[in-house]
Short mmCIF file of C-alpha atoms in Angstrom, two decimals:
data_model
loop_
_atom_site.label_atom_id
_atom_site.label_comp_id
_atom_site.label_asym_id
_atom_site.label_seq_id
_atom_site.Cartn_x
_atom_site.Cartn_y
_atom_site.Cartn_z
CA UNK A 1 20.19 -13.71 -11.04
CA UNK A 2 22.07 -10.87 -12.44
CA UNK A 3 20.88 -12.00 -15.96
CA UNK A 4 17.63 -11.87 -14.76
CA UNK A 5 17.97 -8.46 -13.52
CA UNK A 6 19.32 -6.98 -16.46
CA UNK A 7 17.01 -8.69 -18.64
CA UNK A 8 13.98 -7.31 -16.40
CA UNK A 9 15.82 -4.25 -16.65
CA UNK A 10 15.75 -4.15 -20.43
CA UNK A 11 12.42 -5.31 -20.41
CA UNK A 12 10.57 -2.47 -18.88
CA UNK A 13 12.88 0.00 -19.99
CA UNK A 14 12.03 -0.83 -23.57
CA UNK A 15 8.42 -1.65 -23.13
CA UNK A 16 5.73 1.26 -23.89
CA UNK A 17 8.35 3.82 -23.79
CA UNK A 18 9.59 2.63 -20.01
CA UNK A 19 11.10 5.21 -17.62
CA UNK A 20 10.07 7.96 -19.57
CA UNK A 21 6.26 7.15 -19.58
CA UNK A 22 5.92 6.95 -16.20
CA UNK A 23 7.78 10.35 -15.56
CA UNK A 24 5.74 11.78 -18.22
CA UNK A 25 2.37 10.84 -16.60
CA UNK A 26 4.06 11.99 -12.76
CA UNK A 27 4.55 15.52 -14.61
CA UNK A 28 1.04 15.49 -15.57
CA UNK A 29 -0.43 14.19 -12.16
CA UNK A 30 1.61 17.66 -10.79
CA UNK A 31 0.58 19.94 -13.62
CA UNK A 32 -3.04 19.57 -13.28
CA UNK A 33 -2.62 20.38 -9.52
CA UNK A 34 -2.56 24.22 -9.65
CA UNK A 35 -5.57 23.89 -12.17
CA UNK A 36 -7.21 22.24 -9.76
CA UNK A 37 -6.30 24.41 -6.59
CA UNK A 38 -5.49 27.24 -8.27
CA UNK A 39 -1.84 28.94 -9.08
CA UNK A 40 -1.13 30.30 -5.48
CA UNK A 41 2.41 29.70 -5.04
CA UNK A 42 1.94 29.70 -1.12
CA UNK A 43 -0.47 27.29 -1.02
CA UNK A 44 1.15 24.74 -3.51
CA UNK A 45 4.76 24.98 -1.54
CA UNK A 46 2.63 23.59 1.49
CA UNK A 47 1.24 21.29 -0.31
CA UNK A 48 3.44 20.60 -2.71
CA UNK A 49 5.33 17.36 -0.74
CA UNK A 50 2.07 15.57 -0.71
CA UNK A 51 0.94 16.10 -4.17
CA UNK A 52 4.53 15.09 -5.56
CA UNK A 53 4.19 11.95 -3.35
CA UNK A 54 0.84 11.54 -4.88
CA UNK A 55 1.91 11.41 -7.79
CA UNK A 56 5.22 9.00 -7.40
CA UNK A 57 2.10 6.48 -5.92
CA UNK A 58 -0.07 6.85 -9.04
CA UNK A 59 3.02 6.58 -11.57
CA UNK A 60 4.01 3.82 -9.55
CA UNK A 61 0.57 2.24 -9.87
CA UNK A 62 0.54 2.76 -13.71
CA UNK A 63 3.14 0.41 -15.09
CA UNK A 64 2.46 -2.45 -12.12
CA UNK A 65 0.20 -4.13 -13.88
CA UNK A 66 2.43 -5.44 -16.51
CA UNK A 67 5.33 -6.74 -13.71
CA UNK A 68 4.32 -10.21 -13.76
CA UNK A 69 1.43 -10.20 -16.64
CA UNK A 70 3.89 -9.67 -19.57
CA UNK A 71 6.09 -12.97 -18.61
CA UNK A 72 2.50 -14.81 -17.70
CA UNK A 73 1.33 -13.93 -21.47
CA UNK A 74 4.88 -15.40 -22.97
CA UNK A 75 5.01 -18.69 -20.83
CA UNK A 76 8.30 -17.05 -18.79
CA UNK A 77 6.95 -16.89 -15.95
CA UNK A 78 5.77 -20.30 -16.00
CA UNK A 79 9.88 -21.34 -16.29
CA UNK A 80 10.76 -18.98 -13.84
CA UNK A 81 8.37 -20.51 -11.14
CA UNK A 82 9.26 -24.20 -12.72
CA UNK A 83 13.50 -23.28 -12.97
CA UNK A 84 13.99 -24.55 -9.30
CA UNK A 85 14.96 -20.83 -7.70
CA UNK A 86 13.37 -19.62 -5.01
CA UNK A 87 10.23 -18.08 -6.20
CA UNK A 88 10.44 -15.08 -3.83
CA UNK A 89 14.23 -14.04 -4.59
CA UNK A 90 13.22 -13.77 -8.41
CA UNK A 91 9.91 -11.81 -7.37
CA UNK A 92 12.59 -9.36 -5.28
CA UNK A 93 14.82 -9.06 -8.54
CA UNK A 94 11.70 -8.37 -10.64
CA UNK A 95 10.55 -5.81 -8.23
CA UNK A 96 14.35 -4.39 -7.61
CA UNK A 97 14.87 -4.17 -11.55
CA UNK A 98 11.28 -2.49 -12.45
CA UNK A 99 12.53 0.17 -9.48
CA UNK A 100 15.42 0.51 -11.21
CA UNK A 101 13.60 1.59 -14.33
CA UNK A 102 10.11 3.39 -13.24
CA UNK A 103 11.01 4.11 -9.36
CA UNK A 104 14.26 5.78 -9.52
CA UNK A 105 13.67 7.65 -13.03
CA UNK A 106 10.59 8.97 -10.38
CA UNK A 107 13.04 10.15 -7.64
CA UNK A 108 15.20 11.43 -10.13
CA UNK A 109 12.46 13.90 -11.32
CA UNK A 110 11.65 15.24 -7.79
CA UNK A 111 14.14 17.80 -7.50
CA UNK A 112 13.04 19.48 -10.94
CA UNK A 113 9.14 18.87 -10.07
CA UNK A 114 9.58 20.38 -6.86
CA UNK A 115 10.46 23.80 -8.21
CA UNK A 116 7.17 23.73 -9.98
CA UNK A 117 5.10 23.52 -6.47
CA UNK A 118 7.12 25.98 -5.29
CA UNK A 119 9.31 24.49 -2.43
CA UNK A 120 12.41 25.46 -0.87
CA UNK A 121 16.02 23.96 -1.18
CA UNK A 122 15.61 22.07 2.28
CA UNK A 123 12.21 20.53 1.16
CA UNK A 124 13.51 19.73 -1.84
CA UNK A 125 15.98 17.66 -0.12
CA UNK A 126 14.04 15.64 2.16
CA UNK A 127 10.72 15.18 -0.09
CA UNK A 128 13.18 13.08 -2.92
CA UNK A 129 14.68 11.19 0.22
CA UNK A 130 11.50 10.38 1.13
CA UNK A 131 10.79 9.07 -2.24
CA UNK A 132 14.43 7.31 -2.73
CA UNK A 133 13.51 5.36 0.91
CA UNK A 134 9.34 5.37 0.55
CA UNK A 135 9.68 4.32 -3.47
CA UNK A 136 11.24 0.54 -3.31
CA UNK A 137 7.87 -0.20 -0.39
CA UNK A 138 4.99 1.09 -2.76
CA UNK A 139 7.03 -1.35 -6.05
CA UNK A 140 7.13 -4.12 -2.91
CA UNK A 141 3.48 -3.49 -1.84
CA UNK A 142 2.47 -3.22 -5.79
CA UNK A 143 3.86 -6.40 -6.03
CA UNK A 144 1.54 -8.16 -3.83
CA UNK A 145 -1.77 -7.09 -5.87
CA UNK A 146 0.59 -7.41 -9.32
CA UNK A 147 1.10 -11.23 -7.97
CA UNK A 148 -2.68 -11.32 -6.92
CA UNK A 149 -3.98 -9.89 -10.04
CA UNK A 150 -1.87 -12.31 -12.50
CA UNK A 151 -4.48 -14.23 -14.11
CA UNK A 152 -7.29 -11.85 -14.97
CA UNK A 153 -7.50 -10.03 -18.18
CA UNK A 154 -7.90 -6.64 -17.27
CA UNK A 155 -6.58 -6.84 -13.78
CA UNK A 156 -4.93 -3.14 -13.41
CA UNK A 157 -7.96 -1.17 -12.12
CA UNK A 158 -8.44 -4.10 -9.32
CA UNK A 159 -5.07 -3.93 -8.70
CA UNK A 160 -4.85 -0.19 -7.94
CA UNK A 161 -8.22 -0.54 -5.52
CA UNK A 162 -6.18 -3.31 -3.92
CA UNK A 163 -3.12 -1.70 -3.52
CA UNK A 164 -4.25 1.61 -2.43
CA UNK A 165 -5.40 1.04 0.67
CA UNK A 166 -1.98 -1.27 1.27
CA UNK A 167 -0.19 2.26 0.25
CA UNK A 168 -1.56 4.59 2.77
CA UNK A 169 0.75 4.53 5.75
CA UNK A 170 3.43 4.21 3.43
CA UNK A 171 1.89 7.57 2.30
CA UNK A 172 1.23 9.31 5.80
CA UNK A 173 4.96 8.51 7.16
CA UNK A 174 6.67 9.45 3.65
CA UNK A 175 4.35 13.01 3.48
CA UNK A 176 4.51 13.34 7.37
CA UNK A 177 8.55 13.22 7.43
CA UNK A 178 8.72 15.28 4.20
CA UNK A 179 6.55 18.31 5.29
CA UNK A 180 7.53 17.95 9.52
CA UNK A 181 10.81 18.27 8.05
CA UNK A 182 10.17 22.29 6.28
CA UNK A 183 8.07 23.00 9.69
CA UNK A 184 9.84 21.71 12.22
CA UNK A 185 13.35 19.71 12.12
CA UNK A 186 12.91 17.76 14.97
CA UNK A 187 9.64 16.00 13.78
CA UNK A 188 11.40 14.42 10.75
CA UNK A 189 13.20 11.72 12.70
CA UNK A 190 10.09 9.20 13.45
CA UNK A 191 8.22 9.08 10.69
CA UNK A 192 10.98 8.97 8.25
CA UNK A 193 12.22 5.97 10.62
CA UNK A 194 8.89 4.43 10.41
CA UNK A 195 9.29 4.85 6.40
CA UNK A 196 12.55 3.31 6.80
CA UNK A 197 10.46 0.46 9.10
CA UNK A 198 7.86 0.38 6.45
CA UNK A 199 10.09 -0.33 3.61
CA UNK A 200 11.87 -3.02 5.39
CA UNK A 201 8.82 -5.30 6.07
CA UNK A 202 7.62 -4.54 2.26
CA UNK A 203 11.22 -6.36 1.54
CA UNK A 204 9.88 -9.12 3.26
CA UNK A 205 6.25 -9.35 3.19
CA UNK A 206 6.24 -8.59 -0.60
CA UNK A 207 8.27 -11.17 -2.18
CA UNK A 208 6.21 -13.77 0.26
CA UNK A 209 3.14 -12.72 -0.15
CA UNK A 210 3.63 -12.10 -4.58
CA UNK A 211 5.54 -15.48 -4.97
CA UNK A 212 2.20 -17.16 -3.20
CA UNK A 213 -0.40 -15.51 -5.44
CA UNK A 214 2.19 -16.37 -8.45
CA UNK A 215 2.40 -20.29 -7.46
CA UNK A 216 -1.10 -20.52 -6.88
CA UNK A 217 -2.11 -18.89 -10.41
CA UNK A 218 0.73 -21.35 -12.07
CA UNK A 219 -1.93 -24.02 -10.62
CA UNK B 1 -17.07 -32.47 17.28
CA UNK B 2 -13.96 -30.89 15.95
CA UNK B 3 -12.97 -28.29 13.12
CA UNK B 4 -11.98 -31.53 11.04
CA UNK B 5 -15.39 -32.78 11.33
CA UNK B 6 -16.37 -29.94 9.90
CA UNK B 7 -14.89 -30.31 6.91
CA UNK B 8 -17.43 -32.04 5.19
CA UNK B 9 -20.14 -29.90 3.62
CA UNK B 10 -22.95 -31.79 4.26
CA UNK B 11 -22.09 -32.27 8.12
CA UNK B 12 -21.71 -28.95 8.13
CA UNK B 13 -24.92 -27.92 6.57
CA UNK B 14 -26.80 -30.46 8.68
CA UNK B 15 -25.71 -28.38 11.69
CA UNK B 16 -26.50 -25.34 10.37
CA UNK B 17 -29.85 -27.05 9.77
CA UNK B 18 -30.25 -27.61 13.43
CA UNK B 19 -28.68 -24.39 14.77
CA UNK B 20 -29.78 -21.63 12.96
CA UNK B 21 -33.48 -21.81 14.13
CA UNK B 22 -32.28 -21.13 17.69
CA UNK B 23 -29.77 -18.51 16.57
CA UNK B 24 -32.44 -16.54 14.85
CA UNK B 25 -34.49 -17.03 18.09
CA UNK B 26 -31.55 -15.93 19.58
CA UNK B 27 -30.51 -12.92 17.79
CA UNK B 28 -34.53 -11.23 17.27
CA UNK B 29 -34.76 -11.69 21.36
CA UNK B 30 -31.26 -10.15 22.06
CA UNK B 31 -31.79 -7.23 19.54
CA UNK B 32 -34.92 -6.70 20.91
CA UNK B 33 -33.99 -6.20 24.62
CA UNK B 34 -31.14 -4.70 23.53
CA UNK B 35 -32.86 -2.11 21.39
CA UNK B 36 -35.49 -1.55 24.24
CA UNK B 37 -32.81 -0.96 26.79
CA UNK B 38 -31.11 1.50 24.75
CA UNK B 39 -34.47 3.55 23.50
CA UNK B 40 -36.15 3.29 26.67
CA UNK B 41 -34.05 2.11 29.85
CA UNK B 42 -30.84 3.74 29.29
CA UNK B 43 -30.38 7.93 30.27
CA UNK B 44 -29.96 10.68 28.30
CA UNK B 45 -26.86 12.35 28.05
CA UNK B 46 -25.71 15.56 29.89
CA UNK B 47 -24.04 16.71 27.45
CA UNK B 48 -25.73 14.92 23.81
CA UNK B 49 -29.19 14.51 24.44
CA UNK B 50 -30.79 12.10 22.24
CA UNK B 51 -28.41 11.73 19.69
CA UNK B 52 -26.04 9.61 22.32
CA UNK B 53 -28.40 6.73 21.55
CA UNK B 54 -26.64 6.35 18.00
CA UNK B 55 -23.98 4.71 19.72
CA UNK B 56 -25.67 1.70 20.36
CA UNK B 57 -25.74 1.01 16.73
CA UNK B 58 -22.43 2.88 15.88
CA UNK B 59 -20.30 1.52 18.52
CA UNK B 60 -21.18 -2.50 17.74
CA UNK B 61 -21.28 -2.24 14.47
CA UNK B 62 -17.71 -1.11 14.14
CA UNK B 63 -16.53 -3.44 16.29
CA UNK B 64 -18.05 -5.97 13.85
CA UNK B 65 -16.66 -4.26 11.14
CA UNK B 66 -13.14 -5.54 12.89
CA UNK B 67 -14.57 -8.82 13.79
CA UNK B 68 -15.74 -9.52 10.40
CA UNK B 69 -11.72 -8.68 9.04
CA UNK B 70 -10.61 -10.98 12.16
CA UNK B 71 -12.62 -13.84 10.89
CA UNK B 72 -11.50 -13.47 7.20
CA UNK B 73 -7.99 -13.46 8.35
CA UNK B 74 -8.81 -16.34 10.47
CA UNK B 75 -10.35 -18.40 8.06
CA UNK B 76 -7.50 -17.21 5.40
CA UNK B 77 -4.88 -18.72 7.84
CA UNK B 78 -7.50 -21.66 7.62
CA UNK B 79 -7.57 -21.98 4.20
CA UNK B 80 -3.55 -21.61 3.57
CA UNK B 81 -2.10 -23.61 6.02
CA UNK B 82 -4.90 -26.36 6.63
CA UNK B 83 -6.53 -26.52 2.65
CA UNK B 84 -9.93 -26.56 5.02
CA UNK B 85 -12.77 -26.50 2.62
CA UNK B 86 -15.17 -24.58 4.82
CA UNK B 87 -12.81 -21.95 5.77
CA UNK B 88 -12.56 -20.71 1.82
CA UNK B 89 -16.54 -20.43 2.21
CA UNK B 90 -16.03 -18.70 5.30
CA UNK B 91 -14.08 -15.98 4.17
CA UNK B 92 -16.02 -15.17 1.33
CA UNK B 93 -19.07 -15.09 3.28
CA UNK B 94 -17.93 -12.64 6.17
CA UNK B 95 -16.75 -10.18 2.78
CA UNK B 96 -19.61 -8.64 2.05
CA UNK B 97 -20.85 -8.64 5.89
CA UNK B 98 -17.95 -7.00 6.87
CA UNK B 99 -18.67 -4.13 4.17
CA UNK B 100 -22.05 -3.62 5.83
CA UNK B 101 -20.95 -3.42 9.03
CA UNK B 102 -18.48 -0.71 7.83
CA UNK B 103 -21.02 1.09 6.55
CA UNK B 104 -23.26 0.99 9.16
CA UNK B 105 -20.62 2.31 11.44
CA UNK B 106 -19.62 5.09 8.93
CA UNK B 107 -23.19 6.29 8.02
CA UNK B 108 -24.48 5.99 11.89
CA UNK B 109 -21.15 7.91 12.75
CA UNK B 110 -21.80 10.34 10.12
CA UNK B 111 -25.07 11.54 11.32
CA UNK B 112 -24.26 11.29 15.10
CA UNK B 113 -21.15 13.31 14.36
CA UNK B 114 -23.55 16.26 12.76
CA UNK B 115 -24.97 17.28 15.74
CA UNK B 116 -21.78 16.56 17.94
CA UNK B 117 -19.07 17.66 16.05
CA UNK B 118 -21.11 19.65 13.57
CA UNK B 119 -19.80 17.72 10.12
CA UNK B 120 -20.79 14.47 8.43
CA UNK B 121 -16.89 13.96 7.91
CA UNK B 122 -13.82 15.14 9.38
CA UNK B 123 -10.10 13.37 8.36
CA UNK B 124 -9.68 12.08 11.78
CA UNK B 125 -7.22 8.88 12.32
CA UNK B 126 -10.16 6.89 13.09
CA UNK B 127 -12.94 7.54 10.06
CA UNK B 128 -10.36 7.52 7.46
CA UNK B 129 -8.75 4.61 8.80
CA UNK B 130 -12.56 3.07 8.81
CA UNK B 131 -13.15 4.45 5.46
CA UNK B 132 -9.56 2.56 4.35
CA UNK B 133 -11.31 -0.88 5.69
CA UNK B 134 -14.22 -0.23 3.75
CA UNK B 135 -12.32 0.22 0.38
CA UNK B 136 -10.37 -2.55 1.37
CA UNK B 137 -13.92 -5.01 1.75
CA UNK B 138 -14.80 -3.63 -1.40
CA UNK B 139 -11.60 -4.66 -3.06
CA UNK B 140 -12.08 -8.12 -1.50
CA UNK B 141 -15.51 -8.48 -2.73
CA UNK B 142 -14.19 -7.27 -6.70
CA UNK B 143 -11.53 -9.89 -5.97
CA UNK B 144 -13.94 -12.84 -5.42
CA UNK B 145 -16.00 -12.02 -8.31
CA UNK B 146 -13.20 -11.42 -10.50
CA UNK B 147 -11.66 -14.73 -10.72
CA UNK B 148 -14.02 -18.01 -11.98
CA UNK B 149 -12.24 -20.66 -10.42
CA UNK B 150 -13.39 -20.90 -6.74
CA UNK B 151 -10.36 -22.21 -5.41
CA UNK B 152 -7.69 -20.09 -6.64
CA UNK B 153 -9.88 -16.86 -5.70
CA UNK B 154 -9.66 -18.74 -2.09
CA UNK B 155 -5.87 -18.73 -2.24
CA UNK B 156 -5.26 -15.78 -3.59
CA UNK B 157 -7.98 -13.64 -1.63
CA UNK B 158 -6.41 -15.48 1.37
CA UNK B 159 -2.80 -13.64 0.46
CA UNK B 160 -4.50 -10.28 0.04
CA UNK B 161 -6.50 -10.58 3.23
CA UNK B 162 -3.55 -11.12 5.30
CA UNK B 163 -1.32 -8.71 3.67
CA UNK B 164 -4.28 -6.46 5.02
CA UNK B 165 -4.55 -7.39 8.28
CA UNK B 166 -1.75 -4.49 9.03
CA UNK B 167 -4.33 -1.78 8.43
CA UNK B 168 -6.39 -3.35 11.38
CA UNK B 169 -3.97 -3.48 13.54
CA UNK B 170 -3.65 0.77 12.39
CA UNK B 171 -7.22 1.22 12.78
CA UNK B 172 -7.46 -0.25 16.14
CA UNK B 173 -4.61 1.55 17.79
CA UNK B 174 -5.27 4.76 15.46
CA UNK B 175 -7.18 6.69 18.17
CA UNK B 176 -4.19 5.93 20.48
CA UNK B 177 -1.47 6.70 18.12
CA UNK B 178 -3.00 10.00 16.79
CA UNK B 179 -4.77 12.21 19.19
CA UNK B 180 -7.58 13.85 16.77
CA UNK B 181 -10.92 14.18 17.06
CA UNK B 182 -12.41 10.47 17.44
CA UNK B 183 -12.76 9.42 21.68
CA UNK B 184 -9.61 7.22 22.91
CA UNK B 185 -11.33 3.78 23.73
CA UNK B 186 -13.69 3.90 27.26
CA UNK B 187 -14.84 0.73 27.54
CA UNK B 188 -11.87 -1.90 27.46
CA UNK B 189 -9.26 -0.58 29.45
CA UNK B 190 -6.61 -1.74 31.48
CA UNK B 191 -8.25 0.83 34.32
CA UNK B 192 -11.67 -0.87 33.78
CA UNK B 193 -14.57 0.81 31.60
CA UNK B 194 -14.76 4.75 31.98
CA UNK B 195 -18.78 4.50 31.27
CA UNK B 196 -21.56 4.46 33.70
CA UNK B 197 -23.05 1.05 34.09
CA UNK B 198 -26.52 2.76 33.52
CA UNK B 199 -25.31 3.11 29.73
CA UNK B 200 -22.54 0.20 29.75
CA UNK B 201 -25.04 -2.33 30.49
CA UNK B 202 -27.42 -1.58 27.03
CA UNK B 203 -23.87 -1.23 24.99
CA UNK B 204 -22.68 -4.78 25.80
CA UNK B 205 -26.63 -6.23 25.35
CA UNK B 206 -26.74 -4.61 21.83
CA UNK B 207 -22.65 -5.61 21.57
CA UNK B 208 -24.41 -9.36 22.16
CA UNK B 209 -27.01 -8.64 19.76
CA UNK B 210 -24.76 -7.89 17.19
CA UNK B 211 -22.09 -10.99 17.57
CA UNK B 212 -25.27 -13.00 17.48
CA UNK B 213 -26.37 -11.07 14.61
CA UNK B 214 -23.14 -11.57 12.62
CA UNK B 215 -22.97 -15.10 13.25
CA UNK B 216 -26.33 -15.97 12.49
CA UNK B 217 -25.62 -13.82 9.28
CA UNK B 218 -22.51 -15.69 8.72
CA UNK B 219 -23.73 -19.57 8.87
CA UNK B 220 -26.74 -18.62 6.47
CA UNK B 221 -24.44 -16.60 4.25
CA UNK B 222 -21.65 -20.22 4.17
CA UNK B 223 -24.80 -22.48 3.57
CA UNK B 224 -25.79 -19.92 0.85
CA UNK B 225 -22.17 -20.26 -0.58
CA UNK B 226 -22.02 -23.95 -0.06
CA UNK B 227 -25.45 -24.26 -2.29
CA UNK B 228 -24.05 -22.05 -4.75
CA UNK B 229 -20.89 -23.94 -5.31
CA UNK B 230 -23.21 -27.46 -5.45
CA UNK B 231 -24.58 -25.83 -8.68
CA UNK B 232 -22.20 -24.64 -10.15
CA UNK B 233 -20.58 -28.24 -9.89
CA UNK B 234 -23.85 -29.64 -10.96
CA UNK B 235 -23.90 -27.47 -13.96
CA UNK B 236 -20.23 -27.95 -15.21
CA UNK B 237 -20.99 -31.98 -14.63
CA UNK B 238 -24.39 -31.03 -16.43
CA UNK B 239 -22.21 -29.58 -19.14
CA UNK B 240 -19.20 -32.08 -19.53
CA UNK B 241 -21.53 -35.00 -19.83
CA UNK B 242 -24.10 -34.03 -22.66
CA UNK B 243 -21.36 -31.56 -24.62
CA UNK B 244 -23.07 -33.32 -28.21
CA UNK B 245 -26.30 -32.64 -27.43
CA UNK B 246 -25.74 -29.02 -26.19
CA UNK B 247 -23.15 -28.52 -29.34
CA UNK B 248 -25.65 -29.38 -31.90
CA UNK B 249 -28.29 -27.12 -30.91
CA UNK B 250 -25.80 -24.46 -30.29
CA UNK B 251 -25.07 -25.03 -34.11
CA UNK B 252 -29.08 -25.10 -34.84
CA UNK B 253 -28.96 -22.02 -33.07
CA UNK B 254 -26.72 -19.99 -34.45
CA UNK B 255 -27.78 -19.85 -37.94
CA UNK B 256 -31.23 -18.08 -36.31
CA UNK B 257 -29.05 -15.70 -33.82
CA UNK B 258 -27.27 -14.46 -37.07
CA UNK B 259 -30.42 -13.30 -39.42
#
């Protein structure tokens, strides 16, 4: 199991450029933000939680495509489902090692993406906890529609109009306890506890639901 | 007659055969009481005039919207745990229903909300949680058209469908949760209905209407599916039996197709 992580690990840090890409494309989903609503510093810090959680959902969308399609295309994943495991824990190490290389590279680059909307120390803070709790449930929810999405050739536009509606109260409780938190301190609390809630059931929905859809495409 | 009895296509079709004159009987007489109770019997109101008559429209539709979703989950359940044939027909067919209900509800509560709350759109709990379910039919829909094989598309819409079923729960209990524009529910209450009976009594005729609607919808929309899967068996059994004969003219063919 630890093999597999580090393997996965390797794997999708090596592939297409890894962490890097998807930080690269998050700095460009928060660049183009002040082109689009204009450079008022003001305006951006209020917005800025949301648009950085915007943009950890879209990087994270990017690179889920290839979670389970890469290892379909070499046969692997046709040994992993046949090697006897349990299905689901190897769909929870896949998910926990491509975290490991696109999530947490994502959280990492908060802090220094943050200053470019503008935000204080104390937002700062609480929008990359927000990300470090809210980040592992969009990978787990990805999952799902990666898992459902398997077999088809170009399944990564489909998977992002599947997945994005899964995402959204992930995305109202992880920009709701990020912004309450700059506003008004005692508003953080519940929604970051429903994030916390939200996260918890993507541990164990996800793996369920993905090893399903990957069985039934092994078919 | 049980669900197992069901089971076989042809039994199936047979009572559609039998039923669905009635139903459409049915559904034409209920809309059109319905729709002359709520032009005609039912008041204006005090406060909206005219425009309160959308609701009879808006109000089933949405909750058809829902029901639609319930049945896919329902026959998703159906087609995971219990491998019943029909219920992989019957969750592809309420798909695309579903959407239209959705819409209806969304485009009748778009113009009704221009006069009342003077915009075709506001980011209320309620419409964006609606507009969420919409996407989400229209993902299904892609889903079942993207994958050949009908039973695999089954399984794996089946997964998707119930991963979903958490945003229903959110859009039913959204205009509890979050207090924003969109009314808290008036009808079923634990307090009983907070409408006058004078306007109640028209809602829950067109309410009728519409379940009747939907599942008169529903059965043609199955036998439709049913038919559409007989061909395409046909045709592959049409195509694995005379693969010579269609071979050699696709060779005689080609030759023409490339000058």
């Amino acid at each position: 199991m630890k093999c597999l992580f580090v393997r996965e690990y390797q794997l999708a840090n090596r592939v297409g450029g890894g962490a890097l890409i998807g930080v690269l494309f998050f700095l460009a989903v928060v660049t183009i933000f002040p082109f689009g609503v204009g450079p008022d510093m003001i305006l951006l810090s209020r917005i800025g939680a949301a648009i950085l959680w915007i943009g950890a959902l879209l990087a994270t969308l990017l690179g889920l495509d290839r979670l389970f399609q890469a290892d379909r295309e070499d046969g692997s994943l046709e040994l992993l489902v046949m090697s006897g495991r349990s299905l689901e824990l190897v769909v929870l190490i896949k998910c926990a090692a491509h975290w490991a290389a696109t999530g947490l590279p994502l959280v990492l680059a908060t802090p220094v993406l943050s200053l470019f909307v503008g935000l204080d120390f104390q937002s700062i803070v609480l929008v990359t906890l927000t990300l470090l709790v809210g980040a592992p449930a969009l990978t787990l929810v990805g999952a799902v529609g990666a898992g459902v999405t398997v077999s088809m050739r170009r399944g990564g536009v489909l998977l992002s109009i599947l997945v994005i509606p899964l995402a959204i109260p992930i995305l109202i409780f992880g920009v709701s306890a990020a912004t309450a938190g700059a506003i008004d301190s005692n508003n953080f609390l519940v929604p970051f506890l429903f994030l916390c809630a939200l996260t918890l059931f993507g541990l164990v929905v996800g793996p369920l639901a993905a090893a399903a859809a990957l069985r039934v495409s092994g078919d | 007659m049980t669900l197992y009895d069901l089971a076989n296509p042809t039994r199936f079709l047979k009572l559609v055969k039998v039923l669905l004159p009635w139903l459409i009987v049915a559904t034409v007489a209920a809309l059109a009481v319905g729709l002359y109770f709520a032009f005609f019997v039912a008041p204006e109101d005090y406060q909206q005039g005219q425009t309160v008559r959308i609701m009879f429209v808006h109000v089933p539709a949405a909750q058809l919207a829902l029901m639609c979703y319930a049945m896919m989950a329902l026959s998703s359940i159906g087609s995971l745990v219990w491998k019943h044939p029909l219920a992989d027909v019957s969750a592809k067919a309420s798909a695309p229903i579903g959407a239209a209900f959705t819409f209806l509800a969304l485009f009748s509560g778009a113009i009704w909300g221009k006069p009342m709350w003077g915009t075709f759109w506001v980011w209320d709990a309620r419409l964006t949680s609606f507009l969420v379910l919409f996407i989400m039919y229209l993902g299904i829909i892609a889903l079942w058209k993207a994958i050949e094989d009908p039973i695999k598309a089954a399984k794996v819409n089946a997964i998707i469908t119930l991963v979903g079923v958490i945003n229903v729960v959110i859009i039913k209990f959204s205009v509890e949760w979050w207090n924003t524009l969109h009314q808290p529910p008036s009808i079923i209450r634990a307090d009983g209905p907070a409408i006058h009976s004078s306007i109640l009594i028209p809602l829950g005729l067109m309410a009728l209407a519409f379940v009747l609607l939907f599942v008169t919808l529903h059965l043609m929309s199955m036998r439709n599916e049913i038919m559409r899967r007989r061909i395409r068996a046909m045709r592959m059994r049409a195509a694995s039996v005379a693969p010579a004969a269609s071979s050699s003219t696709v060779t005689k063919a080609a030759p023409a197709g490339a000058r």
